[in-house]
Each structure stands twice: as structure tokens, then as C-alpha cells.
Coordinates of N, CA and C in Angstrom, one line a residue:
M1 N 103.5 85.6 56.0 CA 104.4 86.7 56.4 C 105.7 86.1 56.9
P2 N 106.8 86.6 56.3 CA 108.1 86.0 56.6 C 108.5 86.2 58.1
F3 N 108.2 87.3 58.7 CA 108.7 87.5 60.1 C 107.5 87.7 61.1
E4 N 106.5 86.8 60.9 CA 105.4 86.9 61.8 C 105.8 86.7 63.2
G5 N 105.3 87.5 64.1 CA 105.6 87.4 65.5 C 106.9 88.1 65.9
V6 N 107.6 88.7 65.0 CA 108.9 89.4 65.3 C 108.6 90.9 65.4
S7 N 109.0 91.5 66.5 CA 108.7 92.9 66.8 C 109.6 93.8 65.9
A8 N 109.1 95.0 65.6 CA 109.8 95.9 64.8 C 111.2 96.3 65.5
V9 N 111.2 96.3 66.8 CA 112.4 96.7 67.5 C 113.4 95.6 67.3
R10 N 113.0 94.3 67.3 CA 114.0 93.2 67.1 C 114.5 93.3 65.6
V11 N 113.7 93.5 64.7 CA 114.1 93.6 63.3 C 115.1 94.7 63.1
L12 N 114.9 95.9 63.7 CA 115.8 97.0 63.6 C 117.1 96.7 64.4
Q13 N 117.0 96.1 65.5 CA 118.3 95.8 66.3 C 119.1 94.8 65.5
E14 N 118.5 93.7 64.9 CA 119.2 92.7 64.2 C 119.8 93.4 62.9
G15 N 119.0 94.3 62.3 CA 119.5 95.0 61.1 C 120.7 95.8 61.4
M16 N 120.7 96.4 62.6 CA 121.9 97.2 63.0 C 123.1 96.3 63.2
R17 N 122.9 95.1 63.9 CA 124.0 94.2 64.1 C 124.6 93.7 62.8
V18 N 123.7 93.3 61.9 CA 124.2 92.8 60.6 C 124.9 94.0 59.9
A19 N 124.5 95.2 60.0 CA 125.1 96.3 59.3 C 126.5 96.5 59.9
V20 N 126.7 96.4 61.2 CA 128.0 96.5 61.9 C 128.9 95.4 61.4
L21 N 128.4 94.2 61.3 CA 129.2 93.1 60.7 C 129.7 93.4 59.3
N22 N 128.7 93.9 58.5 CA 129.0 94.2 57.1 C 130.0 95.3 57.0
Q23 N 129.9 96.3 57.9 CA 130.9 97.4 57.9 C 132.3 96.9 58.2
N24 N 132.4 96.0 59.1 CA 133.7 95.4 59.5 C 134.3 94.6 58.3
L25 N 133.5 93.9 57.5 CA 134.0 93.2 56.4 C 134.4 94.1 55.3
L26 N 133.6 95.2 55.0 CA 134.0 96.2 54.0 C 135.3 96.9 54.4
A27 N 135.4 97.2 55.7 CA 136.6 97.9 56.1 C 137.8 97.0 55.9
N28 N 137.6 95.7 56.2 CA 138.7 94.7 56.0 C 139.1 94.6 54.5
N29 N 138.1 94.6 53.6 CA 138.4 94.6 52.2 C 139.1 95.8 51.8
I30 N 138.8 97.0 52.3 CA 139.5 98.2 51.9 C 140.9 98.2 52.4
A31 N 141.0 97.7 53.7 CA 142.4 97.6 54.3 C 143.3 96.7 53.5
N32 N 142.8 95.8 52.8 CA 143.6 94.8 52.0 C 143.6 95.1 50.5
V33 N 143.4 96.4 50.2 CA 143.3 96.7 48.7 C 144.7 96.5 48.0
D34 N 145.8 96.5 48.8 CA 147.1 96.3 48.2 C 147.7 95.0 48.6
T35 N 147.0 94.1 49.2 CA 147.5 92.8 49.6 C 147.4 91.9 48.4
P36 N 148.6 91.3 48.0 CA 148.5 90.4 46.8 C 147.7 89.1 47.1
N37 N 147.0 88.7 46.1 CA 146.2 87.4 46.2 C 145.0 87.5 47.1
Y38 N 144.6 88.7 47.5 CA 143.5 88.9 48.4 C 142.1 88.9 47.6
N39 N 141.2 88.1 48.1 CA 139.9 88.0 47.6 C 138.9 88.7 48.5
P40 N 138.2 89.7 48.1 CA 137.3 90.4 49.0 C 136.1 89.4 49.4
V41 N 135.6 89.6 50.6 CA 134.5 88.9 51.2 C 133.3 89.8 51.3
R42 N 132.2 89.3 50.8 CA 131.0 90.1 50.9 C 130.0 89.4 51.8
L43 N 129.1 90.2 52.5 CA 128.1 89.6 53.3 C 126.8 89.6 52.6
D44 N 126.1 88.5 52.6 CA 124.7 88.5 52.0 C 123.8 89.0 53.1
F45 N 123.6 90.4 53.0 CA 122.9 91.1 54.0 C 121.5 90.5 54.3
Q46 N 120.7 90.4 53.3 CA 119.3 89.9 53.4 C 119.3 88.5 54.0
A47 N 120.1 87.6 53.5 CA 120.1 86.2 54.0 C 120.6 86.2 55.5
T48 N 121.6 87.0 55.8 CA 122.1 87.0 57.2 C 121.1 87.6 58.1
L49 N 120.4 88.6 57.7 CA 119.3 89.2 58.5 C 118.2 88.3 58.7
R50 N 117.8 87.6 57.7 CA 116.7 86.6 57.7 C 117.1 85.5 58.7
D51 N 118.3 85.0 58.6 CA 118.7 83.9 59.5 C 118.8 84.4 61.0
A52 N 119.2 85.6 61.2 CA 119.3 86.2 62.5 C 117.9 86.3 63.1
L53 N 116.9 86.7 62.3 CA 115.5 86.8 62.8 C 114.9 85.5 63.0
D54 N 115.2 84.5 62.1 CA 114.6 83.2 62.2 C 115.3 82.3 63.3
G55 N 116.5 82.8 63.7 CA 117.2 82.0 64.7 C 118.0 80.8 64.0
N56 N 118.1 80.9 62.7 CA 118.9 79.8 62.0 C 120.4 80.2 62.0
G57 N 121.2 79.2 61.9 CA 122.6 79.4 61.8 C 123.3 79.8 63.1
R58 N 122.6 79.5 64.2 CA 123.2 79.9 65.5 C 124.2 78.8 65.9
V59 N 125.2 79.3 66.5 CA 126.2 78.4 67.1 C 126.2 78.7 68.6
S60 N 126.0 77.6 69.4 CA 126.0 77.7 70.8 C 127.3 77.2 71.4
L61 N 127.7 77.9 72.5 CA 128.9 77.4 73.2 C 128.5 76.2 74.0
R62 N 129.4 75.3 74.2 CA 129.1 74.1 75.0 C 129.2 74.5 76.5
K63 N 128.2 74.1 77.2 CA 128.2 74.3 78.6 C 128.6 73.0 79.4
T64 N 129.6 73.1 80.2 CA 130.0 72.0 81.0 C 129.6 72.1 82.4
L65 N 129.2 73.3 82.9 CA 128.7 73.4 84.2 C 127.4 74.2 84.2
P66 N 126.5 73.9 85.1 CA 125.2 74.7 85.1 C 125.3 76.1 85.3
Q67 N 126.5 76.6 85.9 CA 126.7 78.0 86.2 C 127.1 78.8 84.9
H68 N 127.5 78.1 83.8 CA 127.9 78.8 82.6 C 126.7 79.5 82.0
L69 N 127.0 80.7 81.5 CA 125.9 81.5 80.9 C 125.6 80.9 79.5
E70 N 124.4 81.1 79.1 CA 124.0 80.7 77.8 C 124.5 81.7 76.8
A71 N 125.2 81.3 75.8 CA 125.8 82.1 74.8 C 125.7 81.5 73.4
E72 N 125.3 82.3 72.5 CA 125.2 81.8 71.1 C 125.4 82.9 70.2
R73 N 125.9 82.6 69.0 CA 126.0 83.6 68.0 C 125.5 83.0 66.7
W74 N 125.0 83.8 65.8 CA 124.6 83.3 64.5 C 125.7 83.5 63.5
Q75 N 125.7 82.6 62.6 CA 126.8 82.6 61.6 C 126.3 83.4 60.4
P76 N 127.1 84.4 60.0 CA 126.7 85.2 58.9 C 127.0 84.4 57.6
Q77 N 126.2 84.8 56.6 CA 126.4 84.2 55.3 C 127.2 85.0 54.4
F78 N 128.3 84.5 53.9 CA 129.3 85.2 53.1 C 129.1 84.8 51.7
K79 N 129.5 85.7 50.8 CA 129.6 85.3 49.4 C 130.9 86.0 48.8
R80 N 131.5 85.3 48.0 CA 132.7 85.8 47.4 C 132.4 86.1 45.9
V81 N 132.7 87.4 45.6 CA 132.5 87.9 44.3 C 133.8 88.4 43.8
A82 N 134.4 87.7 42.9 CA 135.7 88.2 42.4 C 135.7 88.0 40.9
L83 N 135.4 89.0 40.2 CA 135.4 88.9 38.8 C 136.7 89.3 38.1
T84 N 137.3 90.3 38.5 CA 138.5 90.8 37.9 C 139.6 90.8 39.0
S85 N 140.8 90.8 38.5 CA 141.9 91.0 39.4 C 143.0 91.8 38.8
K86 N 143.8 92.4 39.7 CA 145.0 93.2 39.2 C 146.1 92.3 38.9
N87 N 147.3 92.9 38.6 CA 148.4 92.1 38.3 C 148.9 91.2 39.4
D88 N 148.6 91.7 40.7 CA 149.0 90.9 41.8 C 147.9 89.9 42.3
Y89 N 146.9 89.7 41.5 CA 145.8 88.8 41.8 C 144.9 89.3 42.9
N90 N 145.0 90.6 43.3 CA 144.1 91.2 44.3 C 142.9 91.5 43.5
K91 N 141.7 91.2 44.1 CA 140.5 91.4 43.4 C 139.6 92.4 44.1
V92 N 140.2 93.3 44.9 CA 139.4 94.3 45.6 C 139.2 95.5 44.6
D93 N 137.9 95.8 44.4 CA 137.6 97.0 43.6 C 137.3 98.1 44.6
L94 N 138.2 99.1 44.7 CA 138.1 100.1 45.7 C 136.8 100.9 45.6
E95 N 136.4 101.3 44.3 CA 135.2 102.1 44.1 C 134.0 101.3 44.5
Q96 N 133.9 100.0 44.2 CA 132.8 99.2 44.7 C 132.7 99.1 46.2
E97 N 133.9 98.9 46.8 CA 133.9 98.8 48.3 C 133.4 100.1 48.9
M98 N 133.8 101.3 48.3 CA 133.4 102.6 48.9 C 131.9 102.8 48.7
A99 N 131.4 102.3 47.6 CA 129.9 102.5 47.3 C 129.2 101.6 48.3
D100 N 129.7 100.3 48.5 CA 129.0 99.4 49.4 C 129.1 100.0 50.9
L101 N 130.2 100.6 51.2 CA 130.4 101.2 52.5 C 129.3 102.3 52.7
A102 N 129.1 103.2 51.7 CA 128.2 104.2 51.8 C 126.8 103.7 52.0
E103 N 126.4 102.7 51.2 CA 125.1 102.0 51.3 C 124.9 101.4 52.6
N104 N 125.9 100.8 53.2 CA 125.8 100.1 54.5 C 125.6 101.2 55.6
T105 N 126.3 102.3 55.5 CA 126.2 103.3 56.5 C 124.8 103.9 56.4
G106 N 124.2 104.0 55.3 CA 122.9 104.5 55.1 C 121.9 103.6 55.8
R107 N 122.1 102.3 55.6 CA 121.2 101.3 56.3 C 121.3 101.4 57.8
Y108 N 122.5 101.5 58.3 CA 122.7 101.5 59.7 C 122.0 102.8 60.3
T109 N 122.2 103.9 59.6 CA 121.6 105.2 60.1 C 120.1 105.1 60.0
T110 N 119.6 104.5 59.0 CA 118.1 104.4 58.9 C 117.6 103.5 60.0
Y111 N 118.2 102.4 60.2 CA 117.7 101.5 61.3 C 117.8 102.2 62.6
G112 N 118.9 102.9 62.9 CA 119.1 103.6 64.1 C 118.0 104.7 64.3
S113 N 117.7 105.4 63.3 CA 116.7 106.5 63.3 C 115.3 105.9 63.6
L114 N 115.0 104.8 62.9 CA 113.7 104.2 63.1 C 113.6 103.6 64.5
L115 N 114.7 103.1 65.0 CA 114.7 102.5 66.4 C 114.5 103.7 67.4
A116 N 115.2 104.8 67.2 CA 115.0 105.9 68.1 C 113.6 106.4 68.1
K117 N 112.9 106.5 66.9 CA 111.5 106.9 66.8 C 110.6 106.0 67.5
Q118 N 110.9 104.7 67.3 CA 110.1 103.7 68.0 C 110.1 103.9 69.5
F119 N 111.3 104.1 70.1 CA 111.4 104.3 71.5 C 110.8 105.6 71.9
K120 N 110.9 106.6 71.1 CA 110.3 107.9 71.4 C 108.8 107.8 71.5
M121 N 108.2 107.0 70.6 CA 106.8 106.8 70.6 C 106.3 106.1 71.8
V122 N 107.1 105.1 72.2 CA 106.7 104.4 73.5 C 106.9 105.3 74.7
K123 N 107.9 106.1 74.7 CA 108.1 107.0 75.8 C 107.0 108.0 75.9
D124 N 106.6 108.6 74.7 CA 105.5 109.6 74.6 C 104.2 108.9 75.1
M125 N 104.0 107.7 74.7 CA 102.8 107.0 75.1 C 102.7 106.8 76.6
L126 N 103.9 106.4 77.2 CA 103.9 106.2 78.6 C 103.8 107.5 79.4
T127 N 104.3 108.6 78.9 CA 104.2 109.8 79.7 C 103.0 110.6 79.3
G128 N 102.2 110.2 78.3 CA 101.0 110.9 77.9 C 101.2 112.1 77.1
V129 N 102.4 112.3 76.5 CA 102.7 113.5 75.7 C 102.0 113.2 74.3
R130 N 101.4 114.3 73.8 CA 100.9 114.2 72.4 C 101.6 115.0 71.4

């Protein structure tokens, strides 16, 4: 099992974090639709989510004093897909970006709904509501 020992809440939280990162990348691609020589950047959603859950690709900040807080971030996995370009060598396909944006919004909404249901089930269990 690929995520043995990982709770459903953690999977949903990391999925939402990766979806937010993906949303920012897609918005950046759309914002640069008229920028000459711009190559769109895509996030490998599954690989990034897998790395986030496995703890791979994390970057820790160096601590020089014991009072420093522990901080680390994981590195997303990007992929560049640029097949065609316009006359100004811009390779953003606006229709593809909008479709990816809609798909990503659906992912985020689904993860959020499932997380809310998970918390509601725990709340109902603790309060004894059936």
C-alpha cells in the first residue's frame, strides 16, 4: 500500500496544499499569456502529492540557534510542456490553462468537502449524534 500509516485527513490536507500551489502556477501561466518567450510551467500533481505524503523533497531551513523554530518545505515537481508557440514564442495555450484551472478547482473543492465530512463524522461521534 503506497500510503500505509497516513491518515485520510493528512492526505486531504496535503491534496489541498498541492492544489493551491497548482492554482498559483496556473494563474501565473494565464497572467503571462501575452508575455513574449514565456514557457508555461506545470505541476506534476500526483508526484508532488506523493512526495509531500512520503516526506521526500523537503528542504529544511538551517538552524543556528536552539531557539529557532523547525521549518521545512517540500519541493514541488514541475514539468514543462511546450509543444507549440505563437509568433512571439509564447507557448501558453489559454484554453488548456482554463481547462486545467477548472480541473484543479474541482480537486480542491472535492478534498475540502471530504475533509469537512471527515471532521463532521468525528464531531458527531464525539457528541453522540446519530
